[in-house]
Every structure is written in structure tokens, then in C-alpha cells.
Amino acid sequence: MLQKILVVDDEIVIIDVIQSYLEKAGYQVVTATNGVECMRQFILYKPDLVILDLMLPDHSGEDLCKTIRAQSDVAVIMVTAKSSINSRIRGLSLGADDYLIKPFDPRELITRVKTVLRRTEEHRLLAYSIEWDDGKLIIDDKRHKVFARGEELSLTSREYDLLVTLARHPGRVWTRDELVVRAFGFQYEGDLRTIDAFIKTLRQKLEENPRQPRYVHTVYGVGYRFEVKPL
């Protein structure tokens, strides 16, 4: 069965272009040009992903994202001309999975759609238990416990939230801004650099050799990513 994508934008030309590229990539597409149509199509078709423009004539995209997120964990990619970092953080804090700034190359959008859908599927499969490295690392989200090399780790809530955020999206590079929003929430008022301190203490508890980590890696000049490094 084809995966369904709901495209919401008030510009028909943009909808037509996005729909054409998505259908060529093998997706089923439904469209809406305003907030009322968006929610009607969302309820009727139950899409696997929503591409949502933030500037609609009757409702703000931010409000629609909040409404959708309250009802479902469906993947959401925000599309907007708002390019400021505050707008991006705001969008991610509302539950968006990705954020794309207009104008964009439709081929980039297709790549992001594939990536987000893959992450979403991984998230659903690993909703309660994540196991890595042949069982050497287990995250039991249902019981809020982490086991490394057979022993339960004593993590703070911040360390745990950071690890879960990273581990549910293996290979994804997170900026400090994105980690703050996803792991700690939009209202977090600490310095962004405190993320580095949390990562340091997390590694000390998680890694056999914190100076040569196997799981939580630094991407210099950008942020961090989770990936199991081969021995």
C-alpha cells in the first residue's frame, strides 16, 4: 500500500509541483489549501506524513501543527518562508519533524520526506524498547531504564531524555538548538552550551571509554549524533 502524504499550501502552483514530485517518487498525495480543508483531509485520509505551510489564509500553520500533534504522532514537515532560527525552533518545539525554508528544490523535499518517514517508522517500532550493539545497550522507555553491558545506568532525567532523543534517530545530526527543543522543551532557559556538559556526563556513564565513544558522537561545528561505532 502506498504511503499517503497530505500537502497543505495556499499556493496552487506549489501544491502542483510538490504533488508531481511526490507521485513520481511513489507516494499517494492528497491536498488542502487552507486550515479547514487540512483538518478535513487529515481526519478522512489519515496520512502518514503532512507537509504543512505555516502561512495559510484562515489558520496559522503553528496552530494546525499543535492540533494535529494533539491527535496523532504523524510525521510533519513544516514549509515556510520564515527563515529565522527562532521560527525554526518554534516549529520544532510544536512537534514538527523537519523544517524546510522556501524557496527549495523539490528534490530536497523528497529526500527529507523519505528520511522523516524512515525515522517515524523506526520510532514506532522502537516506541517502548530500543536495543543496540547486539544487546549491549538497551533503552526500555516504558520503564524509563537504560542498560549498558548488562548493568542498569543511573541517569538523570536530562541525560535520559538526551539519550532517547538521539537514539531514536540514529545517524541524524542534531544541533544544540534542536536537542534543547526536542529533549528539554521549548521553555528550557539554560545556556545552549550546557548540552555539552550533559553529553559529557552521559558519556561517562554510557561509554566504556568516554574519550572514544561508541554511541554518542560529536559532529564538530554542528552538534551531536547517535551511531554505533564498529569495534
PDB file of C-alpha atoms in Angstrom:
ATOM      1  CA  MET A   1       0.000   0.000   0.000  1.00  0.00           C
ATOM      2  CA  LEU A   2       1.315   3.439  -0.943  1.00  0.00           C
ATOM      3  CA  GLN A   3       2.169   5.808   1.870  1.00  0.00           C
ATOM      4  CA  LYS A   4      -0.195   8.794   1.973  1.00  0.00           C
ATOM      5  CA  ILE A   5       1.048  12.371   2.191  1.00  0.00           C
ATOM      6  CA  LEU A   6      -1.105  15.416   2.859  1.00  0.00           C
ATOM      7  CA  VAL A   7       0.237  18.601   1.253  1.00  0.00           C
ATOM      8  CA  VAL A   8      -1.122  21.853   2.719  1.00  0.00           C
ATOM      9  CA  ASP A   9      -0.318  25.140   0.959  1.00  0.00           C
ATOM     10  CA  ASP A  10      -2.405  28.089  -0.243  1.00  0.00           C
ATOM     11  CA  GLU A  11      -0.395  28.403  -3.474  1.00  0.00           C
ATOM     12  CA  ILE A  12      -1.796  26.040  -6.100  1.00  0.00           C
ATOM     13  CA  VAL A  13       1.383  26.197  -8.195  1.00  0.00           C
ATOM     14  CA  ILE A  14       3.471  24.977  -5.256  1.00  0.00           C
ATOM     15  CA  ILE A  15       0.973  22.203  -4.496  1.00  0.00           C
ATOM     16  CA  ASP A  16       1.082  21.030  -8.119  1.00  0.00           C
ATOM     17  CA  VAL A  17       4.888  20.887  -8.151  1.00  0.00           C
ATOM     18  CA  ILE A  18       5.121  19.058  -4.817  1.00  0.00           C
ATOM     19  CA  GLN A  19       2.358  16.638  -5.795  1.00  0.00           C
ATOM     20  CA  SER A  20       4.045  15.837  -9.095  1.00  0.00           C
ATOM     21  CA  TYR A  21       7.382  15.032  -7.455  1.00  0.00           C
ATOM     22  CA  LEU A  22       5.794  13.012  -4.653  1.00  0.00           C
ATOM     23  CA  GLU A  23       3.712  10.912  -7.034  1.00  0.00           C
ATOM     24  CA  LYS A  24       6.766  10.228  -9.200  1.00  0.00           C
ATOM     25  CA  ALA A  25       8.514   9.058  -6.019  1.00  0.00           C
ATOM     26  CA  GLY A  26       5.704   6.571  -5.381  1.00  0.00           C
ATOM     27  CA  TYR A  27       3.529   8.320  -2.805  1.00  0.00           C
ATOM     28  CA  GLN A  28      -0.229   8.824  -2.729  1.00  0.00           C
ATOM     29  CA  VAL A  29      -0.980  12.544  -2.371  1.00  0.00           C
ATOM     30  CA  VAL A  30      -3.969  14.459  -1.007  1.00  0.00           C
ATOM     31  CA  THR A  31      -4.005  18.250  -0.852  1.00  0.00           C
ATOM     32  CA  ALA A  32      -5.538  21.188   1.002  1.00  0.00           C
ATOM     33  CA  THR A  33      -5.293  24.951   0.506  1.00  0.00           C
ATOM     34  CA  ASN A  34      -6.443  26.114   3.948  1.00  0.00           C
ATOM     35  CA  GLY A  35      -6.733  25.008   7.544  1.00  0.00           C
ATOM     36  CA  VAL A  36     -10.317  23.757   7.355  1.00  0.00           C
ATOM     37  CA  GLU A  37      -9.517  21.563   4.349  1.00  0.00           C
ATOM     38  CA  CYS A  38      -6.352  20.397   6.066  1.00  0.00           C
ATOM     39  CA  MET A  39      -8.163  19.007   9.092  1.00  0.00           C
ATOM     40  CA  ARG A  40     -10.942  17.522   6.946  1.00  0.00           C
ATOM     41  CA  GLN A  41      -8.419  15.684   4.771  1.00  0.00           C
ATOM     42  CA  PHE A  42      -6.347  14.703   7.790  1.00  0.00           C
ATOM     43  CA  ILE A  43      -9.312  13.033   9.504  1.00  0.00           C
ATOM     44  CA  LEU A  44     -10.604  11.443   6.305  1.00  0.00           C
ATOM     45  CA  TYR A  45      -7.373  10.044   4.850  1.00  0.00           C
ATOM     46  CA  LYS A  46      -5.176   9.528   7.941  1.00  0.00           C
ATOM     47  CA  PRO A  47      -1.924  10.409   6.127  1.00  0.00           C
ATOM     48  CA  ASP A  48       1.488   9.032   7.022  1.00  0.00           C
ATOM     49  CA  LEU A  49       3.063  12.488   6.688  1.00  0.00           C
ATOM     50  CA  VAL A  50       1.875  16.104   6.463  1.00  0.00           C
ATOM     51  CA  ILE A  51       3.736  18.794   4.522  1.00  0.00           C
ATOM     52  CA  LEU A  52       2.438  21.965   6.137  1.00  0.00           C
ATOM     53  CA  ASP A  53       2.843  25.565   5.037  1.00  0.00           C
ATOM     54  CA  LEU A  54       2.846  27.912   8.033  1.00  0.00           C
ATOM     55  CA  MET A  55       1.190  30.886   6.311  1.00  0.00           C
ATOM     56  CA  LEU A  56      -2.372  29.887   5.418  1.00  0.00           C
ATOM     57  CA  PRO A  57      -5.321  32.247   4.859  1.00  0.00           C
ATOM     58  CA  ASP A  58      -7.591  31.019   7.664  1.00  0.00           C
ATOM     59  CA  HIS A  59      -5.353  29.336  10.252  1.00  0.00           C
ATOM     60  CA  SER A  60      -1.697  29.580  11.206  1.00  0.00           C
ATOM     61  CA  GLY A  61       0.383  26.540  10.426  1.00  0.00           C
ATOM     62  CA  GLU A  62       1.640  26.570  14.013  1.00  0.00           C
ATOM     63  CA  ASP A  63      -1.913  26.167  15.343  1.00  0.00           C
ATOM     64  CA  LEU A  64      -2.647  23.400  12.856  1.00  0.00           C
ATOM     65  CA  CYS A  65       0.541  21.596  13.862  1.00  0.00           C
ATOM     66  CA  LYS A  66      -0.482  21.757  17.520  1.00  0.00           C
ATOM     67  CA  THR A  67      -3.952  20.424  16.675  1.00  0.00           C
ATOM     68  CA  ILE A  68      -2.535  17.589  14.590  1.00  0.00           C
ATOM     69  CA  ARG A  69       0.073  16.720  17.187  1.00  0.00           C
ATOM     70  CA  ALA A  70      -2.600  16.570  19.916  1.00  0.00           C
ATOM     71  CA  GLN A  71      -4.415  13.897  17.908  1.00  0.00           C
ATOM     72  CA  SER A  72      -1.613  11.935  16.290  1.00  0.00           C
ATOM     73  CA  ASP A  73       2.110  11.226  16.112  1.00  0.00           C
ATOM     74  CA  VAL A  74       2.015  11.534  12.309  1.00  0.00           C
ATOM     75  CA  ALA A  75       5.187  12.955  10.751  1.00  0.00           C
ATOM     76  CA  VAL A  76       5.064  16.696   9.966  1.00  0.00           C
ATOM     77  CA  ILE A  77       7.383  18.728   7.748  1.00  0.00           C
ATOM     78  CA  MET A  78       6.874  22.483   8.025  1.00  0.00           C
ATOM     79  CA  VAL A  79       7.407  24.541   4.880  1.00  0.00           C
ATOM     80  CA  THR A  80       7.703  28.309   5.191  1.00  0.00           C
ATOM     81  CA  ALA A  81       9.402  31.483   4.070  1.00  0.00           C
ATOM     82  CA  LYS A  82      10.199  32.245   7.728  1.00  0.00           C
ATOM     83  CA  SER A  83      13.938  31.697   7.874  1.00  0.00           C
ATOM     84  CA  SER A  84      14.906  32.924  11.356  1.00  0.00           C
ATOM     85  CA  ILE A  85      16.355  30.496  13.888  1.00  0.00           C
ATOM     86  CA  ASN A  86      13.571  31.437  16.332  1.00  0.00           C
ATOM     87  CA  SER A  87      10.928  30.426  13.782  1.00  0.00           C
ATOM     88  CA  ARG A  88      12.703  27.119  13.226  1.00  0.00           C
ATOM     89  CA  ILE A  89      12.998  26.387  16.935  1.00  0.00           C
ATOM     90  CA  ARG A  90       9.365  27.350  17.414  1.00  0.00           C
ATOM     91  CA  GLY A  91       8.289  24.965  14.664  1.00  0.00           C
ATOM     92  CA  LEU A  92      10.288  22.067  16.059  1.00  0.00           C
ATOM     93  CA  SER A  93       9.010  22.779  19.560  1.00  0.00           C
ATOM     94  CA  LEU A  94       5.444  22.321  18.313  1.00  0.00           C
ATOM     95  CA  GLY A  95       6.276  18.803  17.238  1.00  0.00           C
ATOM     96  CA  ALA A  96       7.388  19.181  13.631  1.00  0.00           C
ATOM     97  CA  ASP A  97       9.851  16.530  12.470  1.00  0.00           C
ATOM     98  CA  ASP A  98      11.595  18.786   9.974  1.00  0.00           C
ATOM     99  CA  TYR A  99      11.552  22.370   8.730  1.00  0.00           C
ATOM    100  CA  LEU A 100      12.170  23.460   5.130  1.00  0.00           C
ATOM    101  CA  ILE A 101      12.584  27.076   4.033  1.00  0.00           C
ATOM    102  CA  LYS A 102      11.105  28.412   0.794  1.00  0.00           C
ATOM    103  CA  PRO A 103      12.203  28.528  -1.930  1.00  0.00           C
ATOM    104  CA  PHE A 104      13.503  24.962  -2.028  1.00  0.00           C
ATOM    105  CA  ASP A 105      14.436  22.353  -4.581  1.00  0.00           C
ATOM    106  CA  PRO A 106      11.626  19.737  -4.788  1.00  0.00           C
ATOM    107  CA  ARG A 107      14.287  17.027  -4.877  1.00  0.00           C
ATOM    108  CA  GLU A 108      15.446  18.116  -1.426  1.00  0.00           C
ATOM    109  CA  LEU A 109      11.875  17.883  -0.172  1.00  0.00           C
ATOM    110  CA  ILE A 110      11.585  14.320  -1.490  1.00  0.00           C
ATOM    111  CA  THR A 111      14.806  13.376   0.285  1.00  0.00           C
ATOM    112  CA  ARG A 112      13.539  14.860   3.532  1.00  0.00           C
ATOM    113  CA  VAL A 113      10.184  13.096   3.159  1.00  0.00           C
ATOM    114  CA  LYS A 114      11.937   9.738   2.784  1.00  0.00           C
ATOM    115  CA  THR A 115      14.209  10.441   5.747  1.00  0.00           C
ATOM    116  CA  VAL A 116      11.397  11.575   8.048  1.00  0.00           C
ATOM    117  CA  LEU A 117       9.177   8.619   7.136  1.00  0.00           C
ATOM    118  CA  ARG A 118      12.059   6.240   7.824  1.00  0.00           C
ATOM    119  CA  ARG A 119      12.684   7.844  11.217  1.00  0.00           C
ATOM    120  CA  THR A 120       8.975   7.741  12.035  1.00  0.00           C
ATOM    121  CA  GLU A 121       8.790   4.046  11.240  1.00  0.00           C
ATOM    122  CA  GLU A 122      11.850   3.394  13.400  1.00  0.00           C
ATOM    123  CA  HIS A 123      10.263   5.401  16.209  1.00  0.00           C
ATOM    124  CA  ARG A 124       7.057   3.368  16.054  1.00  0.00           C
ATOM    125  CA  LEU A 125       8.920   0.091  16.029  1.00  0.00           C
ATOM    126  CA  LEU A 126      11.111   1.216  18.927  1.00  0.00           C
ATOM    127  CA  ALA A 127       8.429   3.038  20.893  1.00  0.00           C
ATOM    128  CA  TYR A 128       8.970   1.063  24.080  1.00  0.00           C
ATOM    129  CA  SER A 129      12.296  -0.690  23.770  1.00  0.00           C
ATOM    130  CA  ILE A 130      15.425   0.170  21.812  1.00  0.00           C
ATOM    131  CA  GLU A 131      18.250  -2.356  21.577  1.00  0.00           C
ATOM    132  CA  TRP A 132      21.628  -1.645  20.036  1.00  0.00           C
ATOM    133  CA  ASP A 133      25.028  -3.251  19.635  1.00  0.00           C
ATOM    134  CA  ASP A 134      23.827  -6.872  19.960  1.00  0.00           C
ATOM    135  CA  GLY A 135      22.070  -6.107  23.216  1.00  0.00           C
ATOM    136  CA  LYS A 136      24.951  -4.282  24.859  1.00  0.00           C
ATOM    137  CA  LEU A 137      22.816  -1.144  25.000  1.00  0.00           C
ATOM    138  CA  ILE A 138      19.102  -1.366  25.831  1.00  0.00           C
ATOM    139  CA  ILE A 139      16.752   1.569  26.367  1.00  0.00           C
ATOM    140  CA  ASP A 140      13.481   0.491  27.967  1.00  0.00           C
ATOM    141  CA  ASP A 141      11.352   3.587  27.548  1.00  0.00           C
ATOM    142  CA  LYS A 142       8.276   2.005  29.090  1.00  0.00           C
ATOM    143  CA  ARG A 143      10.122   1.519  32.384  1.00  0.00           C
ATOM    144  CA  HIS A 144      12.389   4.548  31.880  1.00  0.00           C
ATOM    145  CA  LYS A 145      15.528   2.442  32.275  1.00  0.00           C
ATOM    146  CA  VAL A 146      18.818   2.127  30.373  1.00  0.00           C
ATOM    147  CA  PHE A 147      21.123  -0.899  30.456  1.00  0.00           C
ATOM    148  CA  ALA A 148      24.688  -0.902  29.139  1.00  0.00           C
ATOM    149  CA  ARG A 149      26.750  -4.094  29.042  1.00  0.00           C
ATOM    150  CA  GLY A 150      24.238  -5.818  31.318  1.00  0.00           C
ATOM    151  CA  GLU A 151      24.147  -3.149  34.025  1.00  0.00           C
ATOM    152  CA  GLU A 152      21.456  -0.553  34.685  1.00  0.00           C
ATOM    153  CA  LEU A 153      22.727   3.019  34.359  1.00  0.00           C
ATOM    154  CA  SER A 154      21.864   5.725  36.851  1.00  0.00           C
ATOM    155  CA  LEU A 155      20.922   8.606  34.552  1.00  0.00           C
ATOM    156  CA  THR A 156      19.401  11.944  35.428  1.00  0.00           C
ATOM    157  CA  SER A 157      16.173  12.888  33.645  1.00  0.00           C
ATOM    158  CA  ARG A 158      18.111  15.274  31.378  1.00  0.00           C
ATOM    159  CA  GLU A 159      20.664  12.621  30.455  1.00  0.00           C
ATOM    160  CA  TYR A 160      17.919  10.098  29.778  1.00  0.00           C
ATOM    161  CA  ASP A 161      15.917  12.493  27.590  1.00  0.00           C
ATOM    162  CA  LEU A 162      19.024  13.379  25.594  1.00  0.00           C
ATOM    163  CA  LEU A 163      19.929   9.733  25.024  1.00  0.00           C
ATOM    164  CA  VAL A 164      16.412   8.751  23.941  1.00  0.00           C
ATOM    165  CA  THR A 165      16.176  11.704  21.571  1.00  0.00           C
ATOM    166  CA  LEU A 166      19.487  10.808  19.937  1.00  0.00           C
ATOM    167  CA  ALA A 167      18.978   7.033  19.858  1.00  0.00           C
ATOM    168  CA  ARG A 168      15.541   7.185  18.252  1.00  0.00           C
ATOM    169  CA  HIS A 169      17.070   8.922  15.233  1.00  0.00           C
ATOM    170  CA  PRO A 170      20.329   7.048  14.526  1.00  0.00           C
ATOM    171  CA  GLY A 171      22.630   8.863  12.154  1.00  0.00           C
ATOM    172  CA  ARG A 172      20.804  12.161  12.379  1.00  0.00           C
ATOM    173  CA  VAL A 173      22.979  15.152  13.248  1.00  0.00           C
ATOM    174  CA  TRP A 174      21.335  17.361  15.881  1.00  0.00           C
ATOM    175  CA  THR A 175      22.299  20.960  16.552  1.00  0.00           C
ATOM    176  CA  ARG A 176      22.295  22.120  20.158  1.00  0.00           C
ATOM    177  CA  ASP A 177      19.175  24.193  19.430  1.00  0.00           C
ATOM    178  CA  GLU A 178      17.314  21.148  18.145  1.00  0.00           C
ATOM    179  CA  LEU A 179      18.373  18.980  21.073  1.00  0.00           C
ATOM    180  CA  VAL A 180      17.209  21.606  23.558  1.00  0.00           C
ATOM    181  CA  VAL A 181      13.788  21.784  21.913  1.00  0.00           C
ATOM    182  CA  ARG A 182      13.273  18.048  21.465  1.00  0.00           C
ATOM    183  CA  ALA A 183      14.829  16.774  24.689  1.00  0.00           C
ATOM    184  CA  PHE A 184      14.125  19.585  27.148  1.00  0.00           C
ATOM    185  CA  GLY A 185      11.229  21.528  25.656  1.00  0.00           C
ATOM    186  CA  PHE A 186      10.858  24.983  24.198  1.00  0.00           C
ATOM    187  CA  GLN A 187      10.675  26.616  27.641  1.00  0.00           C
ATOM    188  CA  TYR A 188      14.172  25.490  28.659  1.00  0.00           C
ATOM    189  CA  GLU A 189      16.112  28.597  29.735  1.00  0.00           C
ATOM    190  CA  GLY A 190      19.609  27.203  30.234  1.00  0.00           C
ATOM    191  CA  ASP A 191      22.599  28.106  28.110  1.00  0.00           C
ATOM    192  CA  LEU A 192      22.835  26.031  24.917  1.00  0.00           C
ATOM    193  CA  ARG A 193      26.371  25.064  25.895  1.00  0.00           C
ATOM    194  CA  THR A 194      25.008  23.169  28.893  1.00  0.00           C
ATOM    195  CA  ILE A 195      24.124  20.498  26.316  1.00  0.00           C
ATOM    196  CA  ASP A 196      27.867  19.825  26.111  1.00  0.00           C
ATOM    197  CA  ALA A 197      28.016  19.264  29.851  1.00  0.00           C
ATOM    198  CA  PHE A 198      25.041  16.871  29.762  1.00  0.00           C
ATOM    199  CA  ILE A 199      26.634  14.956  26.882  1.00  0.00           C
ATOM    200  CA  LYS A 200      29.901  14.697  28.823  1.00  0.00           C
ATOM    201  CA  THR A 201      28.264  13.197  31.906  1.00  0.00           C
ATOM    202  CA  LEU A 202      26.091  10.926  29.736  1.00  0.00           C
ATOM    203  CA  ARG A 203      29.193   9.562  28.013  1.00  0.00           C
ATOM    204  CA  GLN A 204      30.917   8.963  31.337  1.00  0.00           C
ATOM    205  CA  LYS A 205      28.055   6.696  32.369  1.00  0.00           C
ATOM    206  CA  LEU A 206      27.260   5.169  28.970  1.00  0.00           C
ATOM    207  CA  GLU A 207      30.573   4.605  27.247  1.00  0.00           C
ATOM    208  CA  GLU A 208      33.307   2.152  28.146  1.00  0.00           C
ATOM    209  CA  ASN A 209      35.805   4.789  27.006  1.00  0.00           C
ATOM    210  CA  PRO A 210      34.226   8.272  27.086  1.00  0.00           C
ATOM    211  CA  ARG A 211      37.158   9.732  25.152  1.00  0.00           C
ATOM    212  CA  GLN A 212      36.482   7.336  22.278  1.00  0.00           C
ATOM    213  CA  PRO A 213      32.692   6.995  22.331  1.00  0.00           C
ATOM    214  CA  ARG A 214      30.893   4.197  20.505  1.00  0.00           C
ATOM    215  CA  TYR A 215      27.382   5.666  20.703  1.00  0.00           C
ATOM    216  CA  VAL A 216      27.181   9.455  21.137  1.00  0.00           C
ATOM    217  CA  HIS A 217      29.440  11.256  18.689  1.00  0.00           C
ATOM    218  CA  THR A 218      30.414  14.900  18.296  1.00  0.00           C
ATOM    219  CA  VAL A 219      29.942  16.459  14.862  1.00  0.00           C
ATOM    220  CA  TYR A 220      32.369  19.353  15.094  1.00  0.00           C
ATOM    221  CA  GLY A 221      30.895  22.751  14.327  1.00  0.00           C
ATOM    222  CA  VAL A 222      27.358  21.340  14.290  1.00  0.00           C
ATOM    223  CA  GLY A 223      26.290  19.219  17.267  1.00  0.00           C
ATOM    224  CA  TYR A 224      25.852  15.513  18.030  1.00  0.00           C
ATOM    225  CA  ARG A 225      24.604  12.252  16.557  1.00  0.00           C
ATOM    226  CA  PHE A 226      23.917   8.718  17.777  1.00  0.00           C
ATOM    227  CA  GLU A 227      25.547   5.887  15.863  1.00  0.00           C
ATOM    228  CA  VAL A 228      27.049   2.567  16.911  1.00  0.00           C
ATOM    229  CA  LYS A 229      30.722   2.688  16.001  1.00  0.00           C
ATOM    230  CA  PRO A 230      32.153  -0.709  14.972  1.00  0.00           C
ATOM    231  CA  LEU A 231      34.809  -2.180  17.219  1.00  0.00           C
TER     232      LEU A 231
END
